[in-house]
PDB file of C-alpha atoms and ligand atoms in Angstrom:
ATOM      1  CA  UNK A   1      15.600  13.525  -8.239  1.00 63.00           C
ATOM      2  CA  UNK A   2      12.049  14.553  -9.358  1.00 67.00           C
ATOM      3  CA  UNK A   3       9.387  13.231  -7.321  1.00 74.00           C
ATOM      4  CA  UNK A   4       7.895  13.038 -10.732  1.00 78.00           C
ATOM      5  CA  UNK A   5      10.210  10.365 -11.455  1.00 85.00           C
ATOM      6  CA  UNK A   6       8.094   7.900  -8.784  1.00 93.00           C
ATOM      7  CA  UNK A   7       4.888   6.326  -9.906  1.00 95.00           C
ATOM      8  CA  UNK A   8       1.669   7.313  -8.142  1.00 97.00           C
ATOM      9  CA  UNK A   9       0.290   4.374  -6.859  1.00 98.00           C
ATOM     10  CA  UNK A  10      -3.206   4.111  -5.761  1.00 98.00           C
ATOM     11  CA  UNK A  11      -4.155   0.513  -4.390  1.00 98.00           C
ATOM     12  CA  UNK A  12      -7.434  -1.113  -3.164  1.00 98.00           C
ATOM     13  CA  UNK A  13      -7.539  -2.929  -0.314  1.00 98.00           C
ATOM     14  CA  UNK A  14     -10.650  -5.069  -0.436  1.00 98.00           C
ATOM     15  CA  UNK A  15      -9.453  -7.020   3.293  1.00 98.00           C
ATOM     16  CA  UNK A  16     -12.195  -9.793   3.717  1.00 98.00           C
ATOM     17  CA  UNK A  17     -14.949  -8.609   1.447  1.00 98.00           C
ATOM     18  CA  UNK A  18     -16.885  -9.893  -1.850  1.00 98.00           C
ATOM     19  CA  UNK A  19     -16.912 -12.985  -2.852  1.00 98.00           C
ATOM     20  CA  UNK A  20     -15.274 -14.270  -6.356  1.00 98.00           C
ATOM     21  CA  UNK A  21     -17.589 -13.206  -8.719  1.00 98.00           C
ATOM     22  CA  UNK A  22     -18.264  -9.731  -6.242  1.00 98.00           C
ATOM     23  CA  UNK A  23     -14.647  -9.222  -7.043  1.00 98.00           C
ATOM     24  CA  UNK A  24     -14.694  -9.693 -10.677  1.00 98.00           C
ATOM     25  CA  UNK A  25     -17.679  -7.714 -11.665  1.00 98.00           C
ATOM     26  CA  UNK A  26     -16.267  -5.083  -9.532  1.00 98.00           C
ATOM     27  CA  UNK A  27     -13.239  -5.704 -12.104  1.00 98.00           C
ATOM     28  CA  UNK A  28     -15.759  -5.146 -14.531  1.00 97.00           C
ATOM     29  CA  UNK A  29     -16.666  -2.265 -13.500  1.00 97.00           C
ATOM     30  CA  UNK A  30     -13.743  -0.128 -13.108  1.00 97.00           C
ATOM     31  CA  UNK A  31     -12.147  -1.998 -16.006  1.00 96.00           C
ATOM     32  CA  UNK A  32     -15.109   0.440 -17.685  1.00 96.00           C
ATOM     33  CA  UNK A  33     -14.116   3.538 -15.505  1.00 95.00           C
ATOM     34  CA  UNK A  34     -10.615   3.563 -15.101  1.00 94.00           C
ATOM     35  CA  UNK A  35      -8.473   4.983 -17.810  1.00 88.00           C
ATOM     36  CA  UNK A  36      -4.152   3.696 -18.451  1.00 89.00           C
ATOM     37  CA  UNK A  37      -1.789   6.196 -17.061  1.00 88.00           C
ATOM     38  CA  UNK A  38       1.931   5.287 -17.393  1.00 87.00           C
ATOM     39  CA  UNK A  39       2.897   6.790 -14.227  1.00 93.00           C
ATOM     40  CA  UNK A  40      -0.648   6.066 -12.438  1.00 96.00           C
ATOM     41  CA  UNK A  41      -0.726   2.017 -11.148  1.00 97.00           C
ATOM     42  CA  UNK A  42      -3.797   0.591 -10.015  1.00 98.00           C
ATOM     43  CA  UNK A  43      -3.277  -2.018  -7.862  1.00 98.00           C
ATOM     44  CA  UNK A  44      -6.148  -4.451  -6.539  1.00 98.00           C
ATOM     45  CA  UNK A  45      -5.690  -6.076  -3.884  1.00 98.00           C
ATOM     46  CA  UNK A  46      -8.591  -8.690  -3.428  1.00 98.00           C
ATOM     47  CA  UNK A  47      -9.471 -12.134  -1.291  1.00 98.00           C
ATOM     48  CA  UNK A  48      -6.771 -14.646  -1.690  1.00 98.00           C
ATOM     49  CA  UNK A  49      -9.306 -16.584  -2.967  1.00 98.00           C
ATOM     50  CA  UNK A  50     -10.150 -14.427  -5.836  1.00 98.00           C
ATOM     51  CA  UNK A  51      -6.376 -13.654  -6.948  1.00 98.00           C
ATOM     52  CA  UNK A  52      -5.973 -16.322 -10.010  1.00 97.00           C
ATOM     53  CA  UNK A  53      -9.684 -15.953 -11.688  1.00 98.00           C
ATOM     54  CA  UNK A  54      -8.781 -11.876 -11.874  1.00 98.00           C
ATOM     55  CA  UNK A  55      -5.505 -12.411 -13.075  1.00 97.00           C
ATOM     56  CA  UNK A  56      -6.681 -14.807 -16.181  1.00 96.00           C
ATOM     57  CA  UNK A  57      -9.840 -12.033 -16.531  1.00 95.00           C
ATOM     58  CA  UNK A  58      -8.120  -8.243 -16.399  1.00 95.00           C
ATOM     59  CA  UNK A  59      -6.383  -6.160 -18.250  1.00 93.00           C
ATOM     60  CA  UNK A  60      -2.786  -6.117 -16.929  1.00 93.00           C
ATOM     61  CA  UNK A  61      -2.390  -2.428 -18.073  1.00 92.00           C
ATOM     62  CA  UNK A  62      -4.438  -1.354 -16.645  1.00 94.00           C
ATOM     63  CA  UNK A  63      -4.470  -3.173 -13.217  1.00 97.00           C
ATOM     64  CA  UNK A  64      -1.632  -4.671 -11.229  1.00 97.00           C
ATOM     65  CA  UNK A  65      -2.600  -7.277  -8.797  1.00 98.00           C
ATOM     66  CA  UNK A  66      -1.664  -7.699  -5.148  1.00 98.00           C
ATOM     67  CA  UNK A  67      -1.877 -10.028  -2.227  1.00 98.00           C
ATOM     68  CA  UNK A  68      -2.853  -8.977   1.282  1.00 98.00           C
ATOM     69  CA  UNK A  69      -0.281 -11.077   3.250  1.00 98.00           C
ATOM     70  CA  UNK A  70       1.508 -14.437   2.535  1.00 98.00           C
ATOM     71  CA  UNK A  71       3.288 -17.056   4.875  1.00 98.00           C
ATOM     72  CA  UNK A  72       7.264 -16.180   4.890  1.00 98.00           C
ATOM     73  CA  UNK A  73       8.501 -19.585   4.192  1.00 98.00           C
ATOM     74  CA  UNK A  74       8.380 -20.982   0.792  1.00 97.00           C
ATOM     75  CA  UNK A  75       6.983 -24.382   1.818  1.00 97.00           C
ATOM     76  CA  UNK A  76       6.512 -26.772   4.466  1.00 98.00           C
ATOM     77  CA  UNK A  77       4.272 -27.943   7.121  1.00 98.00           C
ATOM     78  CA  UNK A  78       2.597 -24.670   7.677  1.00 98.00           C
ATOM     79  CA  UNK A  79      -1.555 -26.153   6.906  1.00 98.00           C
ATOM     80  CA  UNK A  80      -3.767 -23.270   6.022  1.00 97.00           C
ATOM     81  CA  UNK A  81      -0.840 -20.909   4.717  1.00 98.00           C
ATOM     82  CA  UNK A  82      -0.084 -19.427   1.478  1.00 98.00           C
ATOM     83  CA  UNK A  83       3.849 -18.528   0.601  1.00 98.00           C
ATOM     84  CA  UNK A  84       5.103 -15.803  -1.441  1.00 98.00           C
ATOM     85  CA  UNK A  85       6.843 -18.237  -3.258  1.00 98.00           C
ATOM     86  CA  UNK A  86       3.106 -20.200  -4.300  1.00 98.00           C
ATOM     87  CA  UNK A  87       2.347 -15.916  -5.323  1.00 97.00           C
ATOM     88  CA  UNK A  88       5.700 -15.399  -7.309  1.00 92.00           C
ATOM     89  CA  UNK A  89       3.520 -15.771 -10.625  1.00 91.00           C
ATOM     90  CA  UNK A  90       0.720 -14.841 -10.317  1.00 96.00           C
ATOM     91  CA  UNK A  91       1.042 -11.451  -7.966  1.00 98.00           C
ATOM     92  CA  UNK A  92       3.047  -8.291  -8.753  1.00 98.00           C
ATOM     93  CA  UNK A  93       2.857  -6.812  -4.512  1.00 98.00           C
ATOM     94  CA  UNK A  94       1.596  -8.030  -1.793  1.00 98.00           C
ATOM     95  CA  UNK A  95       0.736  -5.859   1.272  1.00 98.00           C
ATOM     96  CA  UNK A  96       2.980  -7.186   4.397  1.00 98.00           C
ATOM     97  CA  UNK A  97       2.338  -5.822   8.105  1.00 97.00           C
ATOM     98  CA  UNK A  98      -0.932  -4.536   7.522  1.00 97.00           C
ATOM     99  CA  UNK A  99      -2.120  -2.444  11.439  1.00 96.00           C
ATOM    100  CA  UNK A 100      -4.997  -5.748  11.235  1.00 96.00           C
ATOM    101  CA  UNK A 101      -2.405  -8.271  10.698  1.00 97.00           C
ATOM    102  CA  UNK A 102      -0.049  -7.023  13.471  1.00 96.00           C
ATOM    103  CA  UNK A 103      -3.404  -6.546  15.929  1.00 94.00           C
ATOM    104  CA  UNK A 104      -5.633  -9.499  15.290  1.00 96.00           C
ATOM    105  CA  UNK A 105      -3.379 -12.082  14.602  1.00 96.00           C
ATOM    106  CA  UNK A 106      -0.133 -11.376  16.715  1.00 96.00           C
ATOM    107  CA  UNK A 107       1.930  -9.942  13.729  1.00 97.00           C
ATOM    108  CA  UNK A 108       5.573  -8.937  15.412  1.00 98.00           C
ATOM    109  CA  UNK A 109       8.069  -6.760  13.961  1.00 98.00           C
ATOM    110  CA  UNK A 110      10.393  -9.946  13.251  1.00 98.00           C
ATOM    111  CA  UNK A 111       7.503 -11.540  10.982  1.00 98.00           C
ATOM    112  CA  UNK A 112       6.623  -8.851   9.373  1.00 98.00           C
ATOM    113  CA  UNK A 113      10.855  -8.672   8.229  1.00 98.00           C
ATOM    114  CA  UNK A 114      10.639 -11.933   7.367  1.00 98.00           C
ATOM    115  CA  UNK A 115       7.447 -11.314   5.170  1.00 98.00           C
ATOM    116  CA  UNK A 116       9.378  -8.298   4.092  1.00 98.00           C
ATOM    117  CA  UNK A 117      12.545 -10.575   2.819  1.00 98.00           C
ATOM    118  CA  UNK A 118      10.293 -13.590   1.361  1.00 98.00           C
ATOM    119  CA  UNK A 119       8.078 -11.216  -0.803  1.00 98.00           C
ATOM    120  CA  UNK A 120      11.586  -9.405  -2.560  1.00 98.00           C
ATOM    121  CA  UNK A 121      13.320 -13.400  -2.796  1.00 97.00           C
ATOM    122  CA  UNK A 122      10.107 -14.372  -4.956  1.00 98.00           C
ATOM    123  CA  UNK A 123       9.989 -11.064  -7.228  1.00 97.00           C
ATOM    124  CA  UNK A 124       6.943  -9.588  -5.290  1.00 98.00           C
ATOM    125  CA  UNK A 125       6.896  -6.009  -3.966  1.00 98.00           C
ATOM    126  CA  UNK A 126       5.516  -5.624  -0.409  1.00 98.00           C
ATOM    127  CA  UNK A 127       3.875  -2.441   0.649  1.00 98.00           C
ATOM    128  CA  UNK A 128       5.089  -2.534   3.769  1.00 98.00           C
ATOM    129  CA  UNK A 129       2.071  -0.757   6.286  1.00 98.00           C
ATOM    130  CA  UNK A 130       4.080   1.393   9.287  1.00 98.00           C
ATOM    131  CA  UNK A 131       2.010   3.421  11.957  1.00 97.00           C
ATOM    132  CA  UNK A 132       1.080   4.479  15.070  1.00 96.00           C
ATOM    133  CA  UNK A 133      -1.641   3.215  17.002  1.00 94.00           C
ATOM    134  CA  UNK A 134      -3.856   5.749  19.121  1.00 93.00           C
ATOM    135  CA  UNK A 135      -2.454   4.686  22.294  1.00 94.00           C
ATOM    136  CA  UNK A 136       0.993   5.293  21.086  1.00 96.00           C
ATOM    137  CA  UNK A 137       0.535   8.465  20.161  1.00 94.00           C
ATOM    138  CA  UNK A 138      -1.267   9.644  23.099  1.00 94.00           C
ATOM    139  CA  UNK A 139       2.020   8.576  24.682  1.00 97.00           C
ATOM    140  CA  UNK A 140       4.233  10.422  22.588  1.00 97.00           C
ATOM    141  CA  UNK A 141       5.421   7.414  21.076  1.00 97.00           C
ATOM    142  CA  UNK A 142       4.680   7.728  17.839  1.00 97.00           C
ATOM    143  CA  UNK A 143       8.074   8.133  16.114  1.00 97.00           C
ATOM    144  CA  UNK A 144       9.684   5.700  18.065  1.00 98.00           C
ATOM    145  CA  UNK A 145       7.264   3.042  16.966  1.00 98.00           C
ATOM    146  CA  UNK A 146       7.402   4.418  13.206  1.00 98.00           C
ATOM    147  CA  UNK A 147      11.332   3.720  13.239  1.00 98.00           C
ATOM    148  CA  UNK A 148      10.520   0.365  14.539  1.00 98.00           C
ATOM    149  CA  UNK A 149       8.105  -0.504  12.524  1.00 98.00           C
ATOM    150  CA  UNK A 150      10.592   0.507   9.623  1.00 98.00           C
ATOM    151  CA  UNK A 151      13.715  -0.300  10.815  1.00 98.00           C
ATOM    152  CA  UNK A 152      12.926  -3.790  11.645  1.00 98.00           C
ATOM    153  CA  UNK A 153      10.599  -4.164   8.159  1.00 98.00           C
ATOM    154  CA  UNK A 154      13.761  -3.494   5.978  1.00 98.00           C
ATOM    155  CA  UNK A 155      16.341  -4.899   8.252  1.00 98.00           C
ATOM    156  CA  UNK A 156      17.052  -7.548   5.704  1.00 98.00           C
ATOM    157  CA  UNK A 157      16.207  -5.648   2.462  1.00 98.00           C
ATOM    158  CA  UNK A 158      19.924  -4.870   0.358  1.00 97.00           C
ATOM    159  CA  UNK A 159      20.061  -1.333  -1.041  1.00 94.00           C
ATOM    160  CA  UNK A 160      19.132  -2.981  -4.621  1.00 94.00           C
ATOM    161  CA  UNK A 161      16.186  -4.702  -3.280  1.00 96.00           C
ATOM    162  CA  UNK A 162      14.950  -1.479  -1.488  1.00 97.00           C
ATOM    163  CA  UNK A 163      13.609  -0.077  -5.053  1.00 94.00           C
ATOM    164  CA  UNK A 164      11.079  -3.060  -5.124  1.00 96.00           C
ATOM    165  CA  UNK A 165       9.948  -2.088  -1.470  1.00 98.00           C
ATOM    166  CA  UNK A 166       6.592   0.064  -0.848  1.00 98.00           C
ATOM    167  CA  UNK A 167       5.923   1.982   2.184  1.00 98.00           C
ATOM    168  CA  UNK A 168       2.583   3.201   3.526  1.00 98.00           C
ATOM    169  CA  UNK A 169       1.866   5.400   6.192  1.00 98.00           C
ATOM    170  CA  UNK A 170      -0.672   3.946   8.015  1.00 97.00           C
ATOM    171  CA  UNK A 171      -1.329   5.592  11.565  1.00 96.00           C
ATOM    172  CA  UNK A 172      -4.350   2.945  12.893  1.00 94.00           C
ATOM    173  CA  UNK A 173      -6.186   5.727  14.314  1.00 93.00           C
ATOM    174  CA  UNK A 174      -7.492   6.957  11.121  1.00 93.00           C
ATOM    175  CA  UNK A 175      -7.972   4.088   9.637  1.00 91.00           C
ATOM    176  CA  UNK A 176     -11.906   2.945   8.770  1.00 84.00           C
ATOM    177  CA  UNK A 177     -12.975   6.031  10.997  1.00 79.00           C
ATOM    178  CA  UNK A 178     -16.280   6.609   9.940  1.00 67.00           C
ATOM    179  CA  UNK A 179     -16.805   9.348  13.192  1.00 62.00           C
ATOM    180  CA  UNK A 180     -14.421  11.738  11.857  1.00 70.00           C
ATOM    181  CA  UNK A 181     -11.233  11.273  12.873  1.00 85.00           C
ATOM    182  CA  UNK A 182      -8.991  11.441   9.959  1.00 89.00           C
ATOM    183  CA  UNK A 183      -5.290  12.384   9.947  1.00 93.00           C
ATOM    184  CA  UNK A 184      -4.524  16.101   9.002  1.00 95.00           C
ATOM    185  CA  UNK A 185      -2.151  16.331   5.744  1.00 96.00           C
ATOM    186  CA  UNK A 186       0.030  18.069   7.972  1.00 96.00           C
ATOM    187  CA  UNK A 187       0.314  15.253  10.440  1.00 95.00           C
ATOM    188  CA  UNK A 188       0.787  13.097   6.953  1.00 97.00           C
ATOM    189  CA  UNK A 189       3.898  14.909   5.692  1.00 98.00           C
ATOM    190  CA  UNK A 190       5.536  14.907   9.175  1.00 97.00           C
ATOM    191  CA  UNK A 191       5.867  11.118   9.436  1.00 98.00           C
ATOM    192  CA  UNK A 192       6.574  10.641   5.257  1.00 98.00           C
ATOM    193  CA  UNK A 193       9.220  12.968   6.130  1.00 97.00           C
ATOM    194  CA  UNK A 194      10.466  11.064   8.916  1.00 98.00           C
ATOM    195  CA  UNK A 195       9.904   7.936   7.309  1.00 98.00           C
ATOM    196  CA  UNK A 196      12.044   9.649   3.885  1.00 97.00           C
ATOM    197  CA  UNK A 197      14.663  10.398   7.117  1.00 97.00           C
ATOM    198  CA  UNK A 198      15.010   6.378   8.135  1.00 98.00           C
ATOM    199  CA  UNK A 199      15.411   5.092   5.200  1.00 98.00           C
ATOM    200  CA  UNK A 200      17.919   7.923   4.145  1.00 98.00           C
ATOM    201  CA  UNK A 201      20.226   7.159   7.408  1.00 97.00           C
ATOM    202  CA  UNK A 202      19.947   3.173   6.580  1.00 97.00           C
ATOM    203  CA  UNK A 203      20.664   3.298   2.775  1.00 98.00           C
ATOM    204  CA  UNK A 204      21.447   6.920   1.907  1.00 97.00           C
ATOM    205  CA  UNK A 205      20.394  10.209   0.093  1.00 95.00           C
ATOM    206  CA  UNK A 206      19.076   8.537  -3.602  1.00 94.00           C
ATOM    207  CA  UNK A 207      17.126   5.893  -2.003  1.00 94.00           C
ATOM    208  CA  UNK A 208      15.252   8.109   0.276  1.00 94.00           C
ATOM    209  CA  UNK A 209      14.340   9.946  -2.767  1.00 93.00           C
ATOM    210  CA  UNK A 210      13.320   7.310  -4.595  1.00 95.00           C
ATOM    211  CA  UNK A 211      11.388   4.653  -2.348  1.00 96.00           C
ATOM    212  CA  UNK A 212       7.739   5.034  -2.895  1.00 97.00           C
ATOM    213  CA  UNK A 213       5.876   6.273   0.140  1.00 98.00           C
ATOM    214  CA  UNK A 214       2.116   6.423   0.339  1.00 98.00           C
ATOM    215  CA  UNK A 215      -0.892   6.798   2.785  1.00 98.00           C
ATOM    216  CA  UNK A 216      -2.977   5.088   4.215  1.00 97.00           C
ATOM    217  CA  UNK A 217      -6.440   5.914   6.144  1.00 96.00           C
ATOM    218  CA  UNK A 218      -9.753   6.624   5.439  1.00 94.00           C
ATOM    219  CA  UNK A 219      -9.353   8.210   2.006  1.00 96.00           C
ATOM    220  CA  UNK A 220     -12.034   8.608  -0.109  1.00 96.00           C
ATOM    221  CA  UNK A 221     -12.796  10.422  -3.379  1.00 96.00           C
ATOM    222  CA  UNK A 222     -13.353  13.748  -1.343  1.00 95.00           C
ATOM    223  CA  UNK A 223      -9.744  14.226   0.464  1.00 95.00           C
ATOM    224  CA  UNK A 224      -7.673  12.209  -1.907  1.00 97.00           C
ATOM    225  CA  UNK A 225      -5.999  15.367  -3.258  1.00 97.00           C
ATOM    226  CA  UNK A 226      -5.268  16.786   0.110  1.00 97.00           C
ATOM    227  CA  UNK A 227      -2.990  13.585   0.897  1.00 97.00           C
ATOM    228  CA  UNK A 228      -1.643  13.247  -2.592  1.00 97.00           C
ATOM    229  CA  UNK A 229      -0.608  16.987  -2.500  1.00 96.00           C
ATOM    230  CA  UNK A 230       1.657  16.065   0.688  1.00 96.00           C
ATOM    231  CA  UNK A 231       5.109  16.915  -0.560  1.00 94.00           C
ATOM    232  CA  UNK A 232       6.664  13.057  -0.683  1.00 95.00           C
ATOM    233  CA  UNK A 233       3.835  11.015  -0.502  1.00 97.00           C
ATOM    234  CA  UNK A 234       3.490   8.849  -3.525  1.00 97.00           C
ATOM    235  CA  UNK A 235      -0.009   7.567  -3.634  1.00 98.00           C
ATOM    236  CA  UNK A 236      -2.664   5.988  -1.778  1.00 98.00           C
ATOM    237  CA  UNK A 237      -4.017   2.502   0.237  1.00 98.00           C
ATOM    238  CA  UNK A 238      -7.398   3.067  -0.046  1.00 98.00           C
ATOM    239  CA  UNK A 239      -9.652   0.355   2.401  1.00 97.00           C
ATOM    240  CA  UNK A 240     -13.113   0.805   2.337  1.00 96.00           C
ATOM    241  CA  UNK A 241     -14.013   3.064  -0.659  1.00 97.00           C
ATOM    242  CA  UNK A 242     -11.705   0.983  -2.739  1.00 98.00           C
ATOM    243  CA  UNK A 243     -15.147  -1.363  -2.382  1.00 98.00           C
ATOM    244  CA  UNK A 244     -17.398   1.277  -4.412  1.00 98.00           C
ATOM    245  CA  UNK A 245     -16.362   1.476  -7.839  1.00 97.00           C
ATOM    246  CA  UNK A 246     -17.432   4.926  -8.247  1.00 97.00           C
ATOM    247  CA  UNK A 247     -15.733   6.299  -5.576  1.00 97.00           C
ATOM    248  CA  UNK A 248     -12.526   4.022  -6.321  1.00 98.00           C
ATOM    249  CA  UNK A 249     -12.543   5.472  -9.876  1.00 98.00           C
ATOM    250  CA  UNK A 250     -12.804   8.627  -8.826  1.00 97.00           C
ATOM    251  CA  UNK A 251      -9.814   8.299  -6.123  1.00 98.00           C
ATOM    252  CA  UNK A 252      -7.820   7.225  -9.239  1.00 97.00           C
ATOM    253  CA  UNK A 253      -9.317  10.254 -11.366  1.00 96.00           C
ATOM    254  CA  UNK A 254      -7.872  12.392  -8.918  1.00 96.00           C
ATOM    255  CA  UNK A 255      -4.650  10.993  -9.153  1.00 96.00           C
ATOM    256  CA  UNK A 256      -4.836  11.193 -12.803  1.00 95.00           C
ATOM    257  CA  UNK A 257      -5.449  15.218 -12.976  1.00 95.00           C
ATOM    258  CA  UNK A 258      -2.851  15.753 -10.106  1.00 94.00           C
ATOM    259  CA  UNK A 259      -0.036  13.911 -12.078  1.00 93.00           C
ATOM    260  CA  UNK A 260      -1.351  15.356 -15.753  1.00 90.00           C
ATOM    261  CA  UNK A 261      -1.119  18.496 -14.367  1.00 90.00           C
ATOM    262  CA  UNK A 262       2.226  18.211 -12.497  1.00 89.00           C
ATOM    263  CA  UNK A 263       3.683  16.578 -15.943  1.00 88.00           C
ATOM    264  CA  UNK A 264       2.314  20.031 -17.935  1.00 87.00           C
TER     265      UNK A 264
HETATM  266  P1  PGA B 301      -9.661   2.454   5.087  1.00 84.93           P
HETATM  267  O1  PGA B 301      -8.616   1.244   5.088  1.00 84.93           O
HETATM  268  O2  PGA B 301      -9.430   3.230   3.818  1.00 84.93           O
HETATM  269  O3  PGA B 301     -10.986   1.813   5.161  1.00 84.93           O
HETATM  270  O4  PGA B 301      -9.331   3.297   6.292  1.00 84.93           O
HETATM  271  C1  PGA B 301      -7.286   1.479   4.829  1.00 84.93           C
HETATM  272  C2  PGA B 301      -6.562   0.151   4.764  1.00 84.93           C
HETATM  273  O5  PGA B 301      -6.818  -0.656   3.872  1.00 84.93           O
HETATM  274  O6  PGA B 301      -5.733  -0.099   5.617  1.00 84.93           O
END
């Protein structure tokens, strides 16, 4: 397989910034930037909050729209949670085991399967976040906690199910550095490749080729190309200049000229 036969997928994580209307005039704005691609998705991933007013107010070609975490059981008892199954209509993805969900609120490997399973019973992708922290991989630990991290994310995900599924590399060292620590694309394509490795021992040759693996980590309109360039990485979480619509629109030009020129 092609690797131009996967999507590139560049999606904004906006964690807990702007308020409703922040989030739709930023819409607005790089509904006024950002040209369709077929193979290029945008994907926004905004407040909770803000989810149904942007999905009645943009353009579905252009954007797709994303969650950034959901409560694994369809309903109950559980005050103050949201379930996939409440996102089934209104959300194409939703990111599941994000470095700040597993840190700040406790997030273990079995919740984030379970987040994993709920998201592909309701018709939602996850992107599924997988990385070291920095005191892993001072220890050397970094590829144990990467198979995991994996292992454990699509330990109830059929082989079927596994084309819906999104991976990020996310090592949590790089990301939000604004001191200048940023991962090297060489340190990127070792752990894709790894990652490509896992998934190709659990459900085989094709489905390694095909899952959609992308990073994650401080990228910015600047070194955008240097990750997208990594043989097997797919695309790109973008945090904090996902915020700035011209340097979100320009992440996504990049993306653009990379895959018009790869298509040539
Ligand atoms: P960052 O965030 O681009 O600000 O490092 C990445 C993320 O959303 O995890």
């Amino acid at each position: 397989m092609n690797h131009l036969e996967r999507k590139t997928l560049i999606v904004g994580n906006w964690k807990m910034h702007l308020s409703v209307h922040q989030s739709s005039l930023l819409v607005h704005r790089l509904t006024e930037r950002i040209k369709v691609h077929r193979n290029v998705e945008v994907i926004l991933a905004p407040s909770m909050l803000a989810l149904q007013p942007l999905s009645l107010e943009m353009d579905h070609r252009r954007f797709q729209l994303c969650a950034q975490d959901a409560y694994p059981k369809d309903e109950g008892g559980y005050t103050g949670e949201v379930s996939f199954a409440m996102l089934g209509s209104l959300v194409q993805y939703c990111i599941v085991g994000h470095s700040a969900r597993r840190i700040y609120f406790g997030e273990t490997l079995e919740m984030v399967r379970d987040k994993v399973e709920a998201a592909v019973r309701n018709g939602i992708s996850p992107i599924v976040c997988i990385g070291e922290t920095k005191q892993d991989r001072d220890a050397g630990q970094s590829r144990q906690v990467i198979h995991d991290q994996l292992t454990t994310a699509l330990m109830n995900v059929t082989s079927r199910d596994l084309e819906k599924v999104v991976l990020v590399y996310e090592p949590v060292w790089a990301i939000s550095t604004f001191d200048g620590i940023i991962a090297k694309p060489d340190d990127v394509a070792k752990a894709v490749a790894y990652m490509r490795m896992q998934v190709r021992e659990l459900y085989g040759e094709r489905a390694a080729e095909k899952v959609s693996v992308l990073y994650g980590g401080s990228v910015n309109e600047h070194d955008v190309r240097s990750y997208l360039e990594v043989p097997g990485v797919d695309g790109a979480l973008v945090g904090a200049a996902s915020l700035n619509y011209h340097q979100f629109a320009a992440i996504v030009d990049e993306a653009y000229r990379i895959r018009i020129k790869a298509e040539a």
